[in-house]
Backbone as a ProteinNet text record, in pm:
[ID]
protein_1_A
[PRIMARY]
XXXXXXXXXXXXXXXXXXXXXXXXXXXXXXXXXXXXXXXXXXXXXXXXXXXXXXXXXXXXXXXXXXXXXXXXXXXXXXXXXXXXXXXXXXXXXXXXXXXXXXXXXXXXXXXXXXXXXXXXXXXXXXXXXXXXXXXXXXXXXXXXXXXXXXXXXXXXXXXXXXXXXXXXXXXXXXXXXXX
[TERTIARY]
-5974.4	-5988	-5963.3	-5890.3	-5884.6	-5978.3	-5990.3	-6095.6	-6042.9	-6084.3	-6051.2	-5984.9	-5920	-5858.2	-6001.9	-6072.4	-6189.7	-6284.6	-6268	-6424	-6447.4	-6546.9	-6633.2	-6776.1	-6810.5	-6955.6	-7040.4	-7150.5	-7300.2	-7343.3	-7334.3	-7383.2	-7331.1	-7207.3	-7130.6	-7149.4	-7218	-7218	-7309.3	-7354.6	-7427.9	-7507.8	-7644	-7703.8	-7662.5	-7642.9	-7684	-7570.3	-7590.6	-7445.9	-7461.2	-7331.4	-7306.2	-7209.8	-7216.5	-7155.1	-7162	-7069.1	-7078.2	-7041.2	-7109.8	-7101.2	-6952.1	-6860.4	-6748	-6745.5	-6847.8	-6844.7	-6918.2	-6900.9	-7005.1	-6906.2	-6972.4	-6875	-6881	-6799.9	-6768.6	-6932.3	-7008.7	-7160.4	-7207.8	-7231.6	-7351.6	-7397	-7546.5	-7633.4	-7634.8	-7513	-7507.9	-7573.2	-7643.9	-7748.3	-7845.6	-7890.9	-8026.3	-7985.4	-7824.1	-7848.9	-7786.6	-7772	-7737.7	-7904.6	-7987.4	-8090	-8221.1	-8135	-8253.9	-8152.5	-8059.1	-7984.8	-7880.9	-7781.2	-7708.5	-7635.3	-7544.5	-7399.9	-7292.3	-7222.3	-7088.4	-7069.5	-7053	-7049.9	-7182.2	-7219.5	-7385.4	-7387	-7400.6	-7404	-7528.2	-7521.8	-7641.6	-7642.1	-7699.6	-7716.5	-7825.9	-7758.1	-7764.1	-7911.5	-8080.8	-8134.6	-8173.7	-8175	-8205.1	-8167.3	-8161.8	-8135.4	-8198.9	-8290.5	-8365.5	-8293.3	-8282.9	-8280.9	-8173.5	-8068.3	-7976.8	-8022.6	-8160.3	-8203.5	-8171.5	-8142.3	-8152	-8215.1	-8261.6	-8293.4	-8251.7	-8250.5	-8105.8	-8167.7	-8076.8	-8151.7	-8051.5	-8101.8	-8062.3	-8142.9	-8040.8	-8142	-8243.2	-8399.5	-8490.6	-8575.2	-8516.5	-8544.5	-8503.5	-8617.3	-8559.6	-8574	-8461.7	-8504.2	-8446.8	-8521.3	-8500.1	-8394.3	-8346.1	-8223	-8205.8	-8206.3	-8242.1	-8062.6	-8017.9	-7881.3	-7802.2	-7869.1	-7761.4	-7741.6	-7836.2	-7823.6	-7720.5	-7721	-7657.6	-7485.4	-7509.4	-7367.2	-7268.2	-7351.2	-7290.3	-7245.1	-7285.6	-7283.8	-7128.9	-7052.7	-6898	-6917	-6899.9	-6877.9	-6764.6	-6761	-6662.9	-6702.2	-6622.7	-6697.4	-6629.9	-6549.5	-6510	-6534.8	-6583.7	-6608.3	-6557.7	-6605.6	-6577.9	-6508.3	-6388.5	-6330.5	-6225.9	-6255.9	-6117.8	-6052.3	-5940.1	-5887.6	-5937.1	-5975.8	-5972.8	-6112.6	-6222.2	-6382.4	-6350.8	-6300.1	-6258.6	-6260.3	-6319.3	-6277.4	-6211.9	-6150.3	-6079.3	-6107.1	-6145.8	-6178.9	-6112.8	-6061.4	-5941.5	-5934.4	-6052.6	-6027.7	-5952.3	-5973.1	-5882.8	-5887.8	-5861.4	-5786.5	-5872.2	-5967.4	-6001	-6100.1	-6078	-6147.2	-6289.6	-6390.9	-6523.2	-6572.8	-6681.6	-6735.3	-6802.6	-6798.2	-6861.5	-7029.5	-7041.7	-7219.6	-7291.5	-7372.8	-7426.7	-7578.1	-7662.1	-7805.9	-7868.3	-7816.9	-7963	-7928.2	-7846.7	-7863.9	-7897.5	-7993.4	-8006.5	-8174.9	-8286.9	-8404.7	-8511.1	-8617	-8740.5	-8703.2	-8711	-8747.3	-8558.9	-8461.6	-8367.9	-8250.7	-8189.6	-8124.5	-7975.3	-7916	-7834.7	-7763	-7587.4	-7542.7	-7462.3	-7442.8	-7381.7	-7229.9	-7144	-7020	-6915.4	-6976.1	-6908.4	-7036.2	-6871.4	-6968.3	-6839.8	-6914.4	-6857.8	-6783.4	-6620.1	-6540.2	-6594.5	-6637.1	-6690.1	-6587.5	-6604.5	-6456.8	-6484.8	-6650.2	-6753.4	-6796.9	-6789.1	-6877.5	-7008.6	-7103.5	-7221.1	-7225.1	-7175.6	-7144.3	-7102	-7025.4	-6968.3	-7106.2	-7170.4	-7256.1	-7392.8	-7378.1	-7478.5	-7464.8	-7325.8	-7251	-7306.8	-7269.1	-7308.9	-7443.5	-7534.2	-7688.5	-7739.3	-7650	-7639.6	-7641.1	-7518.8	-7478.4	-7554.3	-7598.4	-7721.8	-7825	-7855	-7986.3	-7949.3	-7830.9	-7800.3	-7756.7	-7720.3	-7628.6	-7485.1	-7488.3	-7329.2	-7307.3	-7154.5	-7111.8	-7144.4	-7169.1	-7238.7	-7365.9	-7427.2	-7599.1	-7614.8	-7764.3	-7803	-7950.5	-7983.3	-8124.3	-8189	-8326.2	-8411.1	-8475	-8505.5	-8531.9	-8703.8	-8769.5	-8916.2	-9003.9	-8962.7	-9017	-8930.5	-8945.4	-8894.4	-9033.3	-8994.3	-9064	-9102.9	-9187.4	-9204.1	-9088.2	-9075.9	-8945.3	-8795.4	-8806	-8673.5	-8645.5	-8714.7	-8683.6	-8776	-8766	-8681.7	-8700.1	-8618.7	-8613.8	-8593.8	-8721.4	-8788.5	-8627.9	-8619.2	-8541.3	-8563.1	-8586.6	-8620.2	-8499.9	-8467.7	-8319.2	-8322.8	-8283.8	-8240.8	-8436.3	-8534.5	-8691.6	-8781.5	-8747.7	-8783.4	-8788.3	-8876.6	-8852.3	-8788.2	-8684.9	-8595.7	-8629.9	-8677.4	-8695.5	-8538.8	-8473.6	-8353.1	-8398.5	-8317.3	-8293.6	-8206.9	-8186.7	-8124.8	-7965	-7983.3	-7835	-7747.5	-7812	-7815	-7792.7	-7858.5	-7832.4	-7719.6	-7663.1	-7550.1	-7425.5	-7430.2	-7309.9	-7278	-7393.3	-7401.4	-7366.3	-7199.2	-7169.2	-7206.5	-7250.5	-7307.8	-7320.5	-7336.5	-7320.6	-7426.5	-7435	-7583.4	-7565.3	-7649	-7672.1	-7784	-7740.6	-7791.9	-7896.9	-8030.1	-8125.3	-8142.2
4145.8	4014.3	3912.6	3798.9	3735.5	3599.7	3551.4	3426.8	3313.5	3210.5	3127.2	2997.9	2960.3	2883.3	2820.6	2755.1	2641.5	2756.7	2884.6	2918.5	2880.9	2857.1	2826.1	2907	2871.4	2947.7	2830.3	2860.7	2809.8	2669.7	2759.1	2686.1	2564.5	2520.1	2423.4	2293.5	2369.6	2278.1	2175.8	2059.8	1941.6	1923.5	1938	1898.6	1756.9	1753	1802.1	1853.1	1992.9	2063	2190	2184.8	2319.3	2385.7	2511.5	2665.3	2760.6	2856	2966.5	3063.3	3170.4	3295.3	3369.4	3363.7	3446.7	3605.7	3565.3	3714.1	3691.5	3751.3	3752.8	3759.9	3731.1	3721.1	3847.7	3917.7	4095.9	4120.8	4076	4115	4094.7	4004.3	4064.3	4124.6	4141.9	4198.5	4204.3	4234.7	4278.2	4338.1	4464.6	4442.2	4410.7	4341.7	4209.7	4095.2	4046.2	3940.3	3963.7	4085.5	4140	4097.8	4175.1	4213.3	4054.9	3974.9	3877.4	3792.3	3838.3	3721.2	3690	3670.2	3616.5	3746.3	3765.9	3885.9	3772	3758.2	3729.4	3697.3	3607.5	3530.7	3435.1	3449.8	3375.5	3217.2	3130.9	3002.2	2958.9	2892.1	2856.3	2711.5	2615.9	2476	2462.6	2364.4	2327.9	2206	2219.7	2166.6	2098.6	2128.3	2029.5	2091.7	2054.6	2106.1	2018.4	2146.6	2070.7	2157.1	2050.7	2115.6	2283.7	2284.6	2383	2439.3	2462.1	2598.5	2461.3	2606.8	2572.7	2622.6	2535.8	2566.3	2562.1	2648.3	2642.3	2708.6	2689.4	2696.3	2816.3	2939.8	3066.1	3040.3	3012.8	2994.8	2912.2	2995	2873	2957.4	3049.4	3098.9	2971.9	2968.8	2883.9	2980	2985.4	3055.5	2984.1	3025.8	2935.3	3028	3014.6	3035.1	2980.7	3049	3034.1	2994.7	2929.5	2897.2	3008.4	3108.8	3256.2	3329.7	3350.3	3372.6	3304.4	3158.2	3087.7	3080.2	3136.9	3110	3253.1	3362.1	3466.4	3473.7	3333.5	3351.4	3300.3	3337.3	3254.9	3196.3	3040.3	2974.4	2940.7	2888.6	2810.9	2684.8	2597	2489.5	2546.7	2640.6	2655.1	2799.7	2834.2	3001.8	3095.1	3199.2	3320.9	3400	3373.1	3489.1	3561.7	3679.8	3798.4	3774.8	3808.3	3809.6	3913	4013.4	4174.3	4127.1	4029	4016.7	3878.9	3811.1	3733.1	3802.5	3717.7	3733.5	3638.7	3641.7	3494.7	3480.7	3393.4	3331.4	3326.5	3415.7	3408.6	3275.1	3220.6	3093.2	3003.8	2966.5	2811.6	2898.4	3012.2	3093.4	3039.3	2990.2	2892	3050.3	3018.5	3183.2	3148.9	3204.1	3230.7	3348.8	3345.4	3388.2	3527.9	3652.7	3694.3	3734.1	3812.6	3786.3	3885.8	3882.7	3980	3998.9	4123.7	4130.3	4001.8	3936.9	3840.2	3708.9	3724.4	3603.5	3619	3745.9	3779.7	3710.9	3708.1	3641.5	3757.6	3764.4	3839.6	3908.8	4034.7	4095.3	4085.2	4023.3	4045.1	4167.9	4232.7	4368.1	4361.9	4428.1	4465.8	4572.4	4563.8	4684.8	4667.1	4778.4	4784.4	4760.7	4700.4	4687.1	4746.5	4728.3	4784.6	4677.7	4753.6	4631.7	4515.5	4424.9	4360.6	4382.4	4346.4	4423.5	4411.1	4522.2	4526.9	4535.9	4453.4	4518.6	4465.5	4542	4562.7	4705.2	4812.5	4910.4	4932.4	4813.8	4787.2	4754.8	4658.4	4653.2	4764.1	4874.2	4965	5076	5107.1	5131.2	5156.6	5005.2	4970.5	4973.7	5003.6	5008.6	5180.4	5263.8	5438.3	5401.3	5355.6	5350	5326.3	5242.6	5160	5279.7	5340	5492.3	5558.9	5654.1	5709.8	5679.2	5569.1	5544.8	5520.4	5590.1	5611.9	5462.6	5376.1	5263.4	5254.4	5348.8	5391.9	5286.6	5240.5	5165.7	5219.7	5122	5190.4	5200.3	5185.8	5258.1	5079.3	5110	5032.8	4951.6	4848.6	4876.5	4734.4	4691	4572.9	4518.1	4375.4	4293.8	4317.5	4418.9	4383.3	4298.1	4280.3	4193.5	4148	3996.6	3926.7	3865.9	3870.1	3830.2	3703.5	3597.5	3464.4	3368.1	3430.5	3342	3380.1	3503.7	3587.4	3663.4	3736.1	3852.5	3967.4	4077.3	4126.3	4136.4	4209.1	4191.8	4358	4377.6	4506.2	4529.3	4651.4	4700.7	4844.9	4909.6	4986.3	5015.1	5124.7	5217.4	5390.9	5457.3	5551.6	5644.4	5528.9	5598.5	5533.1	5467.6	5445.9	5335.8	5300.3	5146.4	5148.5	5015.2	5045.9	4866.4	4841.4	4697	4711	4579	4566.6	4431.6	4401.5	4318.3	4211.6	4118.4	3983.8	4022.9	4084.7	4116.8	4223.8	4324.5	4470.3	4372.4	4327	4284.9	4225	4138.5	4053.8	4131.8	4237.9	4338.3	4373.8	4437.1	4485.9	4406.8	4385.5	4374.8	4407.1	4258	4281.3	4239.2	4307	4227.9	4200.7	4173.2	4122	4205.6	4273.5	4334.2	4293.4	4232	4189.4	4278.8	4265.4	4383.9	4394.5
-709.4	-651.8	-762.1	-761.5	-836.3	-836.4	-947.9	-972.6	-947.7	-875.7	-899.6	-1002.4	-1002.2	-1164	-1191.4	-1106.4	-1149	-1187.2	-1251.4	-1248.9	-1430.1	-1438.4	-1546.1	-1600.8	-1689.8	-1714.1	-1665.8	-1571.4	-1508.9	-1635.3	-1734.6	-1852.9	-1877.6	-1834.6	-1831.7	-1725.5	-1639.8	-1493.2	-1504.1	-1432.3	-1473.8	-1312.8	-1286.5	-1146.4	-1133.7	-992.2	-892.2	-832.9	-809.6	-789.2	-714.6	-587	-480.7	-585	-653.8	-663.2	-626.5	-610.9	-599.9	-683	-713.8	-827.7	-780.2	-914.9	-882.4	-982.2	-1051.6	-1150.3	-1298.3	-1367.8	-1504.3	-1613.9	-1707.4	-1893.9	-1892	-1965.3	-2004.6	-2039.3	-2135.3	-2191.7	-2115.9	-1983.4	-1921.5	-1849.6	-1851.3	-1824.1	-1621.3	-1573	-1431.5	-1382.1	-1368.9	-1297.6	-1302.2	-1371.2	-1421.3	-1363.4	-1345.6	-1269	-1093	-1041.8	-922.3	-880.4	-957.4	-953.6	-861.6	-954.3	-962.5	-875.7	-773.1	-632	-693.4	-795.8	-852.4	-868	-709.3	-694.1	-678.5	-726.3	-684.3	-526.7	-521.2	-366.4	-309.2	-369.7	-376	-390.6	-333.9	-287.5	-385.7	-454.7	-574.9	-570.8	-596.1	-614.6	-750.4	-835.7	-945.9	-909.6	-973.3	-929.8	-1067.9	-1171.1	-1312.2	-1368.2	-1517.1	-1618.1	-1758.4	-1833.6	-1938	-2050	-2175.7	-2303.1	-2289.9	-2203.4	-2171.6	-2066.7	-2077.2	-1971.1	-1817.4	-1690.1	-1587.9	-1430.8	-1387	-1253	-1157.1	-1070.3	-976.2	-799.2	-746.9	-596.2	-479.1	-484.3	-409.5	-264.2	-192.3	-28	-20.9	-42.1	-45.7	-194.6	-260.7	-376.6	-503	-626.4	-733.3	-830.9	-924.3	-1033.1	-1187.7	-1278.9	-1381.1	-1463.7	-1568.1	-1618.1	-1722.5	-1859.9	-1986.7	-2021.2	-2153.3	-2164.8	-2147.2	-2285.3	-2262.6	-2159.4	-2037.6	-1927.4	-1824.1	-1832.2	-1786	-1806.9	-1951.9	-2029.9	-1966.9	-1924	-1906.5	-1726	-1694.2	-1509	-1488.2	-1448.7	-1385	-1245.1	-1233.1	-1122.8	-1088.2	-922	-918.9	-816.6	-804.5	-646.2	-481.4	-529.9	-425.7	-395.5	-259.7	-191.6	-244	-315.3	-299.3	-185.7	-155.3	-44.7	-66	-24	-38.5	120.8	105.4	239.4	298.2	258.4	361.1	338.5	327.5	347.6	457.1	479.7	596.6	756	833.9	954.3	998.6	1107.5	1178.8	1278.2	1336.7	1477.5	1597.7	1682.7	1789.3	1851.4	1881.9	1939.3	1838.6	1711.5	1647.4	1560.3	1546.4	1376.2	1265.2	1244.5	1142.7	1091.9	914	872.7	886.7	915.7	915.1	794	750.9	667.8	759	669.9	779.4	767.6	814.8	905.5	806	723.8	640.5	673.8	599.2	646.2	639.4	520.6	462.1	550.2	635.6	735	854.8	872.7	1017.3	950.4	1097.3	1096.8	1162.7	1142.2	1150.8	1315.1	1337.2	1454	1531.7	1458.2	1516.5	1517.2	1554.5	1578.3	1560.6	1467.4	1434.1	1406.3	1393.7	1339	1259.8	1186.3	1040.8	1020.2	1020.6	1078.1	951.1	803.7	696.7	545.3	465.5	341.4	278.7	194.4	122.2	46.2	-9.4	-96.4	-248.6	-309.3	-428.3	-574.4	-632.6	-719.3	-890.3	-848.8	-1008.6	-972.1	-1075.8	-1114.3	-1043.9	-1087.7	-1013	-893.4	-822.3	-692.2	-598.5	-657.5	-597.8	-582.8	-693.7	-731.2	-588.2	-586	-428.4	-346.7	-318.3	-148.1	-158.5	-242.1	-250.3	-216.1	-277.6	-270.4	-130	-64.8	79.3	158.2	123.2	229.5	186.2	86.9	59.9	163.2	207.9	269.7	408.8	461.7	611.8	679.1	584	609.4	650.5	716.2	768.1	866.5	913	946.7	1118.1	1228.3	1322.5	1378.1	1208.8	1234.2	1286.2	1365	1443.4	1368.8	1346.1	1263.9	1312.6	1262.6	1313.5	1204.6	1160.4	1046.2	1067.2	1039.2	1055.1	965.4	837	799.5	661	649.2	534.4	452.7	325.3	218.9	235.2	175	182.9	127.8	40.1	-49.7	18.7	124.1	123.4	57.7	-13.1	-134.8	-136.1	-101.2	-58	136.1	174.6	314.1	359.7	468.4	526.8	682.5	682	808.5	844.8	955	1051	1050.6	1018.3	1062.3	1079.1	1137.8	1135.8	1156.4	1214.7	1207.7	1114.6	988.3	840.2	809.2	732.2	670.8	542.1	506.9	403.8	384.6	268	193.7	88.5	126.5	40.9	-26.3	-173.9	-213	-201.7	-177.5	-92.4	-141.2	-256.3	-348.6	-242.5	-227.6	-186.1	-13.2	41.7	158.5	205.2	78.8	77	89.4	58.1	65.1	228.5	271.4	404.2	524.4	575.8	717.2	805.6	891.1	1008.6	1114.8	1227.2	1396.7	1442	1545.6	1616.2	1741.2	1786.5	1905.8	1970.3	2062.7	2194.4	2241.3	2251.5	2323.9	2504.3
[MASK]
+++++++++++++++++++++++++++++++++++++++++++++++++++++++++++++++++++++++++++++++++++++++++++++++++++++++++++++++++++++++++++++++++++++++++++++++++++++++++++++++++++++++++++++++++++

């Protein structure tokens, strides 16, 4: 997948500011920042910035962000999209984003439709971990419970409860099934 021309390091950026994560400097620490919401495609807003370090805004998650941390994040202002992670809209063709776990809401039902195109080591990494845990494309599953902040987020699949991380969720394509 290629980067956008505008991407930059985090560290560079000035609040009050909409980005999105396009990838990491060669050194870092990827799954530490997969880990902590900050995958590649991730919609972040720039909320201050003191003395380098920054605070920044994941959904309704804030997390703070030391310079070198910051320095190793790649942004851009404009979306993260692959064409083959696009859907299109039959009615006005206009591309839509598509539908992932961490935007479904408490007690609502879904199915697994595929994953996000991964095209990091680590990322790839979590799509195996995904299937490992009977996340096959198909499987049918229910949001039983979300965290306070949104982190991590509980689902009923296959009999079992399976708590994912908002990261790990973000990968996972998904439909809505009607009960």
């Amino acid at each position: 997948m290629d980067l956008p021309n505008s991407c930059q390091s985090l560290a560079n950026m000035q609040p009050p500011q909409q980005l999105w994560i396009v990838g990491y400097q060669k050194s870092a620490k990827t799954n530490q920042l997969i880990g902590m919401g900050l995958a590649p495609g991730t919609a972040i807003e720039i909320l201050q910035m003191v003395a380098g370090n920054l605070v920044v805004r994941i959904g309704e998650t804030r997390i703070g962000l030391n310079q070198d941390i910051a320095e190793q994040i790649l942004v851009s202002d404009q979306p993260l999209t692959a064409p083959e992670n696009v859907m299109r809209d039959p009615a006005n063709m206009e591309q839509i984003a598509p539908l992932t776990l961490k935007d479904f809401q408490l007690h609502q039902t879904g199915k697994v439709k595929g994953f996000a195109d991964t095209d990091t080591p680590d990322l790839r990494a979590y799509k195996k971990k995904l299937l490992a845990m009977g996340l096959t494309p198909g499987t049918e599953f229910t949001v039983t419970h979300i965290a306070p902040l949104g982190d991590p987020v509980e689902i009923k699949v296959r009999g079992f409860r399976l708590s994912l991380r908002q990261a790990e969720a973000a990968l996972l394509i998904v439909q809505e099934v009607q009960e």
